XYZ file of C-alpha atoms in Angstrom:
560
model
C -21.169 14.605 -17.884
C -19.529 11.650 -16.329
C -19.943 13.293 -12.932
C -23.619 13.850 -13.408
C -24.234 10.181 -14.496
C -22.200 8.931 -11.464
C -24.088 11.311 -9.084
C -27.360 10.143 -10.611
C -26.688 6.894 -8.559
C -25.624 8.959 -5.514
C -29.106 9.735 -4.285
C -28.754 12.296 -1.564
C -32.073 13.068 0.177
C -32.545 14.985 3.351
C -34.757 13.239 5.982
C -35.686 16.484 7.763
C -39.295 15.785 8.905
C -39.774 15.489 12.637
C -36.391 17.095 13.681
C -38.075 19.739 15.790
C -40.310 17.254 17.648
C -39.727 14.083 19.529
C -37.974 11.058 17.842
C -38.046 7.402 18.693
C -35.023 5.809 20.154
C -31.889 7.990 20.678
C -32.773 11.548 20.499
C -36.059 13.331 21.459
C -36.141 16.957 20.411
C -32.403 17.342 19.775
C -32.121 17.631 16.059
C -31.474 20.485 13.552
C -33.530 23.316 14.987
C -34.424 26.632 13.387
C -31.361 28.964 13.608
C -31.142 31.329 16.610
C -28.863 33.928 17.744
C -25.788 32.647 19.640
C -26.433 35.081 22.502
C -29.915 33.382 23.370
C -28.272 31.649 26.293
C -31.669 30.851 27.913
C -31.558 27.626 25.629
C -28.956 24.727 25.888
C -27.761 25.524 22.324
C -27.355 29.231 22.846
C -25.697 28.636 26.360
C -23.226 26.271 24.646
C -22.377 28.914 22.045
C -22.195 31.843 24.542
C -19.822 30.026 26.874
C -17.700 28.845 24.123
C -17.341 32.287 22.327
C -15.051 33.654 25.090
C -12.703 30.608 25.312
C -9.210 30.915 23.883
C -7.671 28.257 21.757
C -4.590 27.246 23.638
C -1.517 25.331 22.434
C -1.679 21.583 22.822
C 0.122 19.584 25.579
C 2.904 17.761 23.774
C 1.232 15.503 21.178
C -2.227 15.675 22.825
C -3.927 17.153 19.817
C -7.173 17.095 17.855
C -6.703 15.365 14.496
C -8.956 15.371 11.365
C -8.603 12.161 9.060
C -8.900 13.028 5.370
C -9.476 10.526 2.575
C -8.150 12.838 -0.162
C -9.835 11.060 -2.967
C -13.309 12.009 -1.681
C -12.461 15.177 0.178
C -12.331 18.134 -2.086
C -11.800 18.382 -5.867
C -9.932 21.455 -7.225
C -9.680 20.868 -10.906
C -13.082 19.314 -11.816
C -11.993 15.823 -12.514
C -14.274 14.247 -9.708
C -11.352 13.181 -7.788
C -10.141 14.951 -4.598
C -6.527 16.306 -4.534
C -3.989 18.153 -2.274
C -5.011 21.571 -3.723
C -8.576 20.663 -2.702
C -7.365 20.002 0.876
C -5.496 23.254 0.926
C -8.660 25.133 -0.157
C -10.485 23.787 2.902
C -7.770 24.429 5.570
C -9.594 27.444 6.761
C -12.727 25.113 7.390
C -10.461 22.642 9.238
C -8.688 25.434 11.219
C -12.180 27.112 12.103
C -13.376 23.677 13.411
C -10.387 23.934 15.848
C -8.307 21.027 14.544
C -4.531 21.356 14.931
C -3.538 18.322 13.064
C -4.578 16.542 9.834
C -3.880 12.934 8.889
C -3.933 12.174 5.018
C -4.720 8.768 4.103
C -2.222 7.284 1.546
C -1.045 9.907 -1.121
C 1.714 8.027 -2.831
C 1.166 6.659 -6.241
C -0.901 3.448 -6.393
C -3.054 1.378 -8.889
C -6.059 1.453 -6.505
C -8.463 4.201 -5.549
C -7.628 3.772 -1.838
C -3.802 3.800 -2.500
C -2.726 1.364 0.311
C -0.735 -0.636 -2.364
C 2.204 1.642 -2.942
C 4.211 1.762 -6.206
C 6.463 4.658 -5.278
C 7.041 5.877 -1.646
C 8.801 9.119 -2.912
C 6.127 10.749 -4.902
C 2.500 11.929 -4.805
C -0.052 10.104 -6.880
C -0.813 12.203 -10.040
C -4.495 11.911 -9.234
C -3.697 14.023 -6.009
C -1.152 16.366 -7.430
C 2.506 16.705 -7.082
C 5.293 17.021 -4.446
C 5.062 20.799 -4.816
C 1.453 20.650 -3.953
C 2.393 18.712 -0.788
C 5.009 21.209 0.198
C 2.409 24.121 -0.313
C 0.000 22.078 1.872
C 2.784 21.845 4.549
C 3.272 25.732 4.364
C -0.251 26.608 4.273
C -1.202 24.335 7.163
C 1.747 25.581 9.211
C 0.298 29.233 8.895
C -2.793 27.842 10.697
C -0.776 25.915 13.219
C -1.937 22.696 11.727
C 0.444 19.696 11.471
C 0.267 17.148 8.865
C 0.654 13.352 9.347
C 0.842 11.104 6.271
C -0.221 7.337 6.090
C 2.876 4.958 6.185
C 2.124 1.615 4.625
C 5.088 -0.762 5.468
C 3.399 -4.124 5.802
C 3.188 -4.601 2.120
C 3.616 -2.740 -1.349
C 1.820 -3.033 -4.709
C 2.760 -5.869 -7.083
C 3.591 -3.084 -9.280
C 6.322 -1.843 -6.962
C 9.749 -1.962 -8.839
C 11.152 -4.375 -6.194
C 8.334 -6.839 -6.523
C 8.380 -6.618 -10.423
C 12.152 -7.123 -10.402
C 11.797 -10.304 -8.013
C 8.889 -11.581 -10.222
C 10.599 -11.234 -13.602
C 13.623 -13.027 -12.048
C 11.637 -15.973 -10.866
C 9.707 -16.171 -14.159
C 12.965 -16.313 -16.096
C 14.624 -18.716 -13.846
C 15.623 -22.119 -15.338
C 13.764 -24.956 -14.241
C 15.573 -26.789 -11.333
C 17.722 -23.820 -10.555
C 17.554 -22.425 -6.985
C 16.711 -18.710 -6.798
C 19.537 -16.473 -5.354
C 19.307 -13.112 -3.508
C 22.804 -12.573 -4.656
C 21.707 -12.680 -8.245
C 18.423 -10.701 -7.749
C 18.676 -8.624 -4.476
C 14.918 -7.752 -4.801
C 14.156 -11.327 -3.919
C 15.164 -10.418 -0.238
C 12.525 -7.662 -0.106
C 9.531 -10.158 0.062
C 8.882 -13.527 1.272
C 8.963 -16.124 -1.517
C 8.480 -19.938 -1.163
C 8.520 -22.903 -3.498
C 5.633 -24.443 -1.404
C 2.229 -23.267 -0.843
C 1.815 -21.781 2.678
C -1.091 -19.993 4.509
C -1.255 -16.560 3.565
C 0.789 -17.077 0.268
C -0.346 -16.395 -3.138
C 0.849 -18.221 -6.445
C 3.228 -16.290 -8.648
C 1.490 -17.153 -11.914
C 2.645 -20.639 -13.192
C 6.231 -20.307 -11.933
C 5.815 -22.680 -9.114
C 6.704 -20.080 -6.463
C 4.517 -18.278 -4.122
C 4.767 -15.035 -2.135
C 3.279 -13.999 1.116
C 0.300 -11.660 0.608
C -1.887 -11.789 3.638
C -4.284 -8.834 2.676
C -4.640 -9.465 -1.044
C -2.833 -10.874 -3.924
C -2.081 -7.357 -4.963
C -0.419 -6.519 -1.810
C 2.760 -8.758 -1.357
C 4.115 -8.502 2.162
C 7.667 -7.039 2.648
C 10.264 -8.777 4.459
C 10.875 -6.442 7.159
C 14.008 -8.161 8.339
C 15.768 -7.508 5.120
C 18.490 -4.816 5.456
C 17.637 -3.511 1.971
C 14.030 -3.057 3.052
C 14.945 -1.253 6.263
C 17.377 0.983 4.417
C 14.615 1.818 2.069
C 12.217 2.558 4.951
C 14.875 4.799 6.561
C 15.029 6.744 3.332
C 11.271 7.094 3.096
C 11.185 8.480 6.740
C 13.878 10.893 5.937
C 12.221 11.968 2.620
C 8.819 12.977 4.109
C 10.067 14.251 7.454
C 12.496 16.637 5.769
C 9.610 17.850 3.490
C 7.678 18.802 6.623
C 5.525 15.941 7.675
C 5.147 15.870 11.397
C 4.742 12.213 11.620
C 3.058 9.121 10.389
C -0.072 6.897 10.856
C 1.280 3.312 10.699
C -0.947 0.994 8.907
C -1.632 -2.739 9.898
C 0.925 -2.942 12.828
C -0.218 -6.331 13.876
C 0.359 -7.831 10.495
C 4.162 -6.926 10.315
C 4.937 -10.289 11.467
C 1.562 -12.168 11.254
C 0.385 -11.387 14.797
C 3.738 -12.014 16.468
C 3.702 -9.382 19.089
C 7.221 -9.468 20.206
C 8.573 -9.032 16.687
C 6.124 -6.361 15.845
C 7.063 -4.598 18.874
C 10.845 -4.903 18.115
C 10.315 -3.585 14.555
C 8.254 -0.609 15.817
C 11.041 0.165 18.225
C 13.497 0.158 15.534
C 11.095 2.364 13.428
C 10.741 4.894 16.307
C 14.399 5.217 17.012
C 15.276 5.648 13.222
C 12.673 8.293 12.861
C 13.822 10.295 16.016
C 17.329 10.287 14.570
C 15.978 12.353 11.592
C 13.428 14.400 13.523
C 13.273 14.055 17.331
C 9.821 15.177 17.709
C 8.522 12.767 15.020
C 5.001 11.510 16.122
C 3.598 8.140 15.284
C 0.049 6.714 15.644
C -0.323 2.950 14.944
C -3.160 0.759 13.820
C -2.993 -2.260 15.964
C -6.602 -3.636 15.306
C -6.939 -6.082 18.159
C -8.449 -6.261 21.709
C -7.262 -3.662 24.161
C -5.155 -6.087 26.267
C -3.201 -6.763 23.016
C -2.738 -3.317 21.623
C -1.853 -2.094 24.994
C 1.302 -4.266 24.794
C 2.516 -2.332 21.598
C 3.192 0.670 23.703
C 6.278 -1.188 24.932
C 7.782 -0.272 21.464
C 7.928 3.495 22.306
C 5.571 4.398 19.577
C 3.573 7.537 20.648
C 0.123 6.415 20.231
C -2.107 3.511 19.259
C -5.761 3.850 18.156
C -8.127 3.019 21.035
C -10.350 0.492 19.236
C -12.142 -0.485 22.579
C -14.176 2.793 22.415
C -14.692 2.814 18.624
C -17.233 1.417 16.174
C -20.902 0.488 16.463
C -20.412 -1.612 19.472
C -17.535 0.342 21.045
C -17.786 2.177 24.421
C -18.623 5.466 22.960
C -21.561 4.231 20.880
C -22.922 1.878 23.775
C -22.705 4.855 26.232
C -24.591 7.070 23.781
C -27.334 4.404 23.624
C -27.409 4.014 27.314
C -26.326 0.425 26.917
C -23.293 1.127 29.149
C -23.508 3.070 32.414
C -21.939 6.379 32.924
C -19.867 4.993 35.752
C -18.690 2.145 33.659
C -17.571 4.711 30.936
C -15.782 6.700 33.384
C -14.027 3.853 34.966
C -13.001 2.352 31.590
C -11.042 5.604 30.948
C -9.375 5.357 34.385
C -8.553 1.531 33.813
C -6.992 2.013 30.487
C -4.839 4.819 31.813
C -3.458 2.254 34.252
C -3.182 -0.401 31.562
C -1.165 1.767 29.029
C 0.848 3.321 31.732
C 2.253 -0.181 32.677
C 4.007 -0.349 29.067
C 4.798 3.188 28.570
C 5.027 6.299 30.790
C 4.911 8.580 27.893
C 2.057 7.033 26.002
C -0.485 9.433 24.290
C -3.906 7.647 23.892
C -5.605 7.942 20.435
C -9.351 7.833 20.880
C -11.575 7.774 17.957
C -15.236 7.221 17.125
C -15.113 5.869 13.418
C -12.556 5.565 10.630
C -12.492 4.609 7.009
C -12.732 0.955 7.792
C -15.849 1.227 9.796
C -19.578 2.014 9.092
C -20.234 5.632 9.610
C -21.909 6.479 13.010
C -24.993 8.016 11.727
C -26.205 4.532 11.067
C -25.668 3.340 14.617
C -28.894 4.833 15.985
C -32.284 4.018 14.953
C -34.684 7.147 14.955
C -31.795 9.522 15.831
C -32.556 13.140 15.198
C -28.989 14.097 15.767
C -28.631 13.727 19.459
C -26.795 10.600 19.586
C -24.591 11.596 16.673
C -23.622 14.682 18.684
C -23.265 13.103 22.118
C -20.942 10.311 21.097
C -18.914 12.664 19.252
C -18.661 14.861 22.248
C -17.763 11.815 24.459
C -14.812 11.022 22.018
C -13.598 14.596 21.908
C -13.580 14.818 25.685
C -11.273 11.907 25.969
C -7.574 12.377 26.764
C -4.672 12.125 24.436
C -4.721 12.834 20.462
C -8.536 12.537 19.632
C -9.276 11.735 15.855
C -12.255 12.634 13.893
C -13.038 11.131 10.445
C -14.028 13.594 7.771
C -17.683 13.967 7.396
C -18.659 12.594 11.020
C -18.920 16.333 12.050
C -21.930 16.498 9.562
C -23.453 13.120 10.499
C -22.604 11.630 7.065
C -23.875 8.090 6.262
C -21.946 5.125 4.657
C -21.851 1.461 5.535
C -21.275 -1.916 3.743
C -18.400 -1.978 1.406
C -15.428 0.323 2.127
C -16.230 2.570 -0.924
C -19.444 3.543 0.839
C -17.643 4.457 3.898
C -15.342 6.914 1.859
C -18.074 8.761 0.023
C -17.806 12.352 -1.007
C -17.407 14.964 1.672
C -20.864 16.456 1.787
C -20.040 19.987 1.108
C -23.291 20.638 -0.788
C -26.445 19.071 -1.795
C -25.518 20.027 -5.430
C -23.190 17.359 -6.769
C -21.773 19.830 -9.211
C -21.050 22.422 -6.548
C -17.421 23.680 -6.170
C -15.174 21.124 -4.532
C -17.603 18.180 -4.746
C -16.034 14.782 -5.691
C -17.459 11.809 -7.409
C -16.381 9.314 -4.693
C -14.867 5.814 -5.335
C -15.765 4.076 -8.545
C -17.647 1.080 -6.879
C -19.593 3.289 -4.236
C -23.238 2.359 -3.943
C -26.219 4.832 -3.603
C -26.304 6.602 -0.382
C -29.056 8.802 1.116
C -27.721 11.292 3.486
C -29.735 11.818 6.668
C -28.610 15.339 7.685
C -27.858 18.465 5.605
C -24.704 19.320 3.977
C -21.940 21.532 5.480
C -23.263 24.556 3.434
C -26.510 24.440 5.485
C -25.228 23.268 8.854
C -22.632 26.025 8.971
C -25.344 28.455 9.526
C -27.370 26.557 12.184
C -26.341 26.787 15.817
C -28.245 23.620 16.638
C -26.427 21.613 13.805
C -24.142 18.559 14.362
C -21.450 20.533 12.661
C -21.742 23.330 15.221
C -21.768 20.886 18.107
C -18.575 19.341 16.828
C -16.953 22.572 16.344
C -17.812 23.633 19.927
C -16.698 20.317 21.237
C -13.296 20.723 19.458
C -12.915 24.306 20.772
C -13.744 23.282 24.445
C -11.014 20.551 24.106
C -8.557 23.069 22.847
C -9.358 25.711 25.589
C -8.913 23.447 28.484
C -5.596 21.627 27.911
C -6.201 19.434 30.942
C -9.069 17.457 28.907
C -6.521 16.224 26.298
C -3.373 16.273 28.314
C -4.371 15.604 31.887
C -4.687 12.448 33.974
C -8.148 10.789 34.863
C -9.543 10.354 38.228
C -13.176 9.114 38.570
C -15.192 11.042 41.331
C -17.315 7.945 42.406
C -19.306 10.034 44.928
C -20.961 11.834 41.932
C -21.069 8.817 39.545
C -23.817 6.157 39.002
C -25.787 4.614 36.215
C -26.787 7.761 34.418
C -24.150 10.361 35.374
C -20.574 10.453 36.300
C -17.780 13.062 37.058
C -14.077 12.739 36.560
C -11.187 14.933 37.233
C -8.715 15.897 34.545
C -5.454 17.173 36.026
C -2.272 18.383 34.445
C 0.699 17.781 36.809
C 1.307 21.130 38.441
C -1.111 22.940 36.152
C -4.685 23.212 35.170
C -7.452 20.922 36.313
C -11.180 20.628 35.407
C -14.031 18.574 36.659
C -15.992 16.872 33.773
C -19.523 15.850 34.398
C -21.498 13.602 32.090
C -25.143 12.919 32.061
C -25.983 10.061 29.648
C -29.775 9.545 30.093
C -32.306 11.421 28.050
C -34.188 12.794 31.155
C -33.070 15.934 33.084
C -31.288 15.377 36.263
C -30.474 17.448 39.385
C -27.082 16.557 40.871
C -26.241 17.475 44.421
C -22.516 18.257 44.417
C -22.575 18.849 48.238
C -19.004 18.930 49.587
C -17.397 16.966 46.702
C -14.697 18.789 44.768
C -15.965 22.086 46.295
C -13.398 24.303 44.460
C -15.114 23.327 41.091
C -18.061 25.663 41.048
C -17.511 27.758 37.985
C -19.322 26.739 34.745
C -16.485 26.737 32.167
C -18.213 25.154 29.160
C -21.146 22.959 28.215
C -22.103 20.572 25.326
C -25.890 20.170 24.996
C -28.041 18.276 22.591
C -31.353 19.731 23.977
C -33.154 23.084 24.419
C -32.789 23.070 28.107
C -29.704 24.795 29.475
C -27.288 23.629 32.210
C -27.837 25.279 35.441
C -25.253 25.605 38.330
C -27.062 27.097 41.487
C -24.768 26.796 44.537
C -24.000 23.064 44.961
C -26.881 21.952 42.743
C -26.028 21.116 39.067
C -29.088 20.646 36.627
C -28.021 18.427 33.726
C -30.288 18.285 30.615
C -30.293 14.852 28.744
C -27.074 13.805 27.162
C -25.022 16.773 28.409
C -21.387 17.323 29.164
C -20.244 20.000 31.662
C -16.849 21.476 32.298
C -16.542 22.861 35.962
C -13.497 24.924 36.709
C -11.754 26.223 39.881
C -11.248 29.536 38.136
C -13.292 31.897 35.955
C -13.093 30.189 32.708
C -11.022 28.224 30.143
C -7.378 27.963 29.639
C -5.425 28.801 32.985
C -6.929 28.189 36.404
């Protein structure tokens, strides 16, 4: 009954009118078309499916994977309480594997008083809302059977005020006789946080004790003292605990806040973290959240951390969305990828870029494009998945889910079905507002070759079938690049190479390849948002609006 009441406010309506015809703004004629047979390759959608069907999914190049971000609370409910859980994730592993993802990132799963669980009370357990450690162990086993690795969110900047360390320190200070100086020898937990007898910027009062504690995010999230030997010993124990249970690595929350935007100290701490983890599991993978401008987060690669999220390309005004809206030229987009390759390489030769389009802190992309019938939602997703490194996709983006404003709205229930009481559906966060979904649920999209879901699946499969896309270096072919179209060569050292051609305008274009890169004349794969197919006739490439083409030197995907 509670679920029905809550879902009464979650007004999900399908705005299907006009999908088959022209639409204003970003997407004429590219929406959810009537289902058709995959073999009808005379259409762009059919051609896309037909070419992809024959492609093998190949092993990744190192950590250059394709990762699916999951907010467990809203993903899939296995026990009917309205809250997602680890068993729910397990039940959807086949869906994730069929999409082609070979890694998942679980947002925080440790016990916490909040719905989002970024204020941890126990780093060595699973929140009871999500299940048990045994459920986590099962998830690792079942994911492994599908060649999917599991990353967990590691929150080290702060804990909850309900963490035993903070409670011990707070109780000590409350009981401290007036005029007596606090001592870490008397209360070792004091050293785990930053306390002060004076009010400072970023500090919160500890009741009426006269003491303050650093809490730059929120009063319920006291910042850890990362210089404390006790804290570092605890962190090492946490790393060992989860790595030995089978986690492949960690997403690192709020890296720029470890030492209040002190880049040098943040980098030094991250270097220690990386070395500590490698001592436990040499292939441990880290991806860090350093939410800053590109010149700043590039410097964090000096730490040796494998990846940092590529914020320059993400969000409503990032390069992916701006290119999809034709507010950024195709040549500029290609050159930005080439330039960041040089930038990151100056700080780490082994860096692995982490491109992403949206995440749990950003408005969902379906709201970025006025009048979009699905074309821009597809194309921007395709641009992201054709980038090098470890590409991340936020759950529900493959369906064109909506959600903006407060964080709870951005973490709405995974849209498995239009029926809120269908198997697996969750209630979503308690303070979530009403949301009207623009595109159909997974249940409907899965059977439609022209859906956003099928486009994303195709894009992931193409990425997996041509390892040079994720793992290769970038070289812009300027002779084939201009305002509306661009070409870039992705090359694996001593291995596969592909020529990627992007056409960002809505209108069809004939591109004369001439004598440029003459060995790349085999149509390996395509991503289309329109009915018109890609044509390769000799040295002439016909590109429908908002299309991406993979040209190979051989006869198809995988090996040259």
